[in-house]
Structure formats: C-alpha cells, structure tokens
Amino acid sequence: QYTFTGAVGETVEIDITAFAGSDTINYRLLNPLGAEVYSRPLNLGDSGSIELLIAGTYTLEVGESNNHSTGTYSLTLTLLP
C-alpha cells in the first residue's frame, strides 16, 4: 500500500515497470474518501492518465481481493504536466 498527496486537477500515471505473478493481482487507486477511482490487473500494464478530482491523500493498493500475496512487481507513479 502506497500513499501520496494530490490536488484537484492534477493528472497522474501508474507505470508497471516489471511484473511476475498471478494474473489475478490488481492495482487500484482510492481517493481521499476511500472510493475506488481506478483498477486494473498488473499484467495489463500502465494506467494511462488519471485525473484527480478531490484534494487529499490517495492510496494505491496492490494485491488480490481475497489474498495478500502480490508476486513481484515494480511500479512508478508519475505526476503529469
């Protein structure tokens, strides 16, 4: 689980730079209210642009919904201009 602070109107991208594990492992982004704003299987790669609509602390979670194993992965969170 990772957190970062975002402002309204900022755009981020999640890049999966390496992955080895189950096809059922997802990553998801939660807004400061705990609502899911993005979800995708790790094996499908990068997120593309995600606009932040609420200011505050965002949470990025990686894992299976019913299992805490993740395999191995590397990711980068980038603030886009």
GROMACS .gro file of C-alpha atoms in nm:
model
   81
    1GLN     CA    1   0.000   0.000   0.000
    2TYR     CA    2   0.134   0.341  -0.102
    3THR     CA    3   0.002   0.691  -0.038
    4PHE     CA    4   0.056   1.031  -0.198
    5THR     CA    5  -0.098   1.376  -0.173
    6GLY     CA    6  -0.287   1.505  -0.475
    7ALA     CA    7  -0.454   1.831  -0.570
    8VAL     CA    8  -0.772   1.885  -0.771
    9GLY     CA    9  -0.696   1.879  -1.144
   10GLU     CA   10  -0.358   1.705  -1.119
   11THR     CA   11  -0.306   1.410  -1.351
   12VAL     CA   12  -0.107   1.100  -1.258
   13GLU     CA   13   0.001   0.786  -1.439
   14ILE     CA   14   0.090   0.448  -1.289
   15ASP     CA   15   0.360   0.267  -1.488
   16ILE     CA   16   0.419  -0.103  -1.428
   17THR     CA   17   0.789  -0.148  -1.499
   18ALA     CA   18   0.816  -0.518  -1.406
   19PHE     CA   19   0.574  -0.792  -1.304
   20ALA     CA   20   0.589  -1.165  -1.227
   21GLY     CA   21   0.296  -1.337  -1.058
   22SER     CA   22  -0.068  -1.434  -1.084
   23ASP     CA   23  -0.296  -1.279  -1.349
   24THR     CA   24  -0.548  -1.208  -1.072
   25ILE     CA   25  -0.332  -0.947  -0.897
   26ASN     CA   26  -0.470  -0.596  -0.939
   27TYR     CA   27  -0.366  -0.247  -0.854
   28ARG     CA   28  -0.623   0.013  -0.759
   29LEU     CA   29  -0.626   0.379  -0.671
   30LEU     CA   30  -0.851   0.508  -0.393
   31ASN     CA   31  -0.938   0.875  -0.349
   32PRO     CA   32  -0.921   1.052  -0.009
   33LEU     CA   33  -1.279   0.939   0.066
   34GLY     CA   34  -1.187   0.573   0.010
   35ALA     CA   35  -1.371   0.539  -0.322
   36GLU     CA   36  -1.201   0.346  -0.600
   37VAL     CA   37  -1.111   0.572  -0.892
   38TYR     CA   38  -0.907   0.323  -1.094
   39SER     CA   39  -0.844  -0.051  -1.100
   40ARG     CA   40  -0.652  -0.275  -1.339
   41PRO     CA   41  -0.477  -0.614  -1.340
   42LEU     CA   42  -0.098  -0.576  -1.305
   43ASN     CA   43  -0.036  -0.796  -1.608
   44LEU     CA   44  -0.221  -0.546  -1.834
   45GLY     CA   45   0.035  -0.275  -1.765
   46ASP     CA   46   0.021   0.100  -1.735
   47SER     CA   47  -0.282   0.303  -1.631
   48GLY     CA   48  -0.277   0.591  -1.875
   49SER     CA   49  -0.377   0.933  -1.745
   50ILE     CA   50  -0.587   0.955  -1.427
   51GLU     CA   51  -0.722   1.298  -1.329
   52LEU     CA   52  -0.751   1.363  -0.956
   53LEU     CA   53  -1.090   1.517  -0.873
   54ILE     CA   54  -1.050   1.558  -0.495
   55ALA     CA   55  -0.761   1.710  -0.299
   56GLY     CA   56  -0.604   1.497  -0.027
   57THR     CA   57  -0.425   1.169   0.035
   58TYR     CA   58  -0.468   0.899  -0.230
   59THR     CA   59  -0.393   0.531  -0.169
   60LEU     CA   60  -0.251   0.288  -0.424
   61GLU     CA   61  -0.310  -0.077  -0.331
   62VAL     CA   62  -0.162  -0.385  -0.497
   63GLY     CA   63  -0.289  -0.739  -0.440
   64GLU     CA   64  -0.566  -0.990  -0.484
   65SER     CA   65  -0.901  -0.913  -0.326
   66ASN     CA   66  -0.904  -1.236  -0.123
   67ASN     CA   67  -0.529  -1.292  -0.083
   68HIS     CA   68  -0.247  -1.065   0.032
   69SER     CA   69   0.016  -1.218  -0.198
   70THR     CA   70   0.139  -0.997  -0.479
   71GLY     CA   71   0.414  -1.179  -0.666
   72THR     CA   72   0.694  -0.941  -0.760
   73TYR     CA   73   0.640  -0.606  -0.927
   74SER     CA   74   0.789  -0.264  -0.979
   75LEU     CA   75   0.586   0.048  -1.046
   76THR     CA   76   0.630   0.420  -1.085
   77LEU     CA   77   0.375   0.688  -1.005
   78THR     CA   78   0.427   1.000  -1.215
   79LEU     CA   79   0.267   1.344  -1.190
   80LEU     CA   80   0.198   1.451  -1.549
   81PRO     CA   81   0.232   1.812  -1.664
   0.00000   0.00000   0.00000
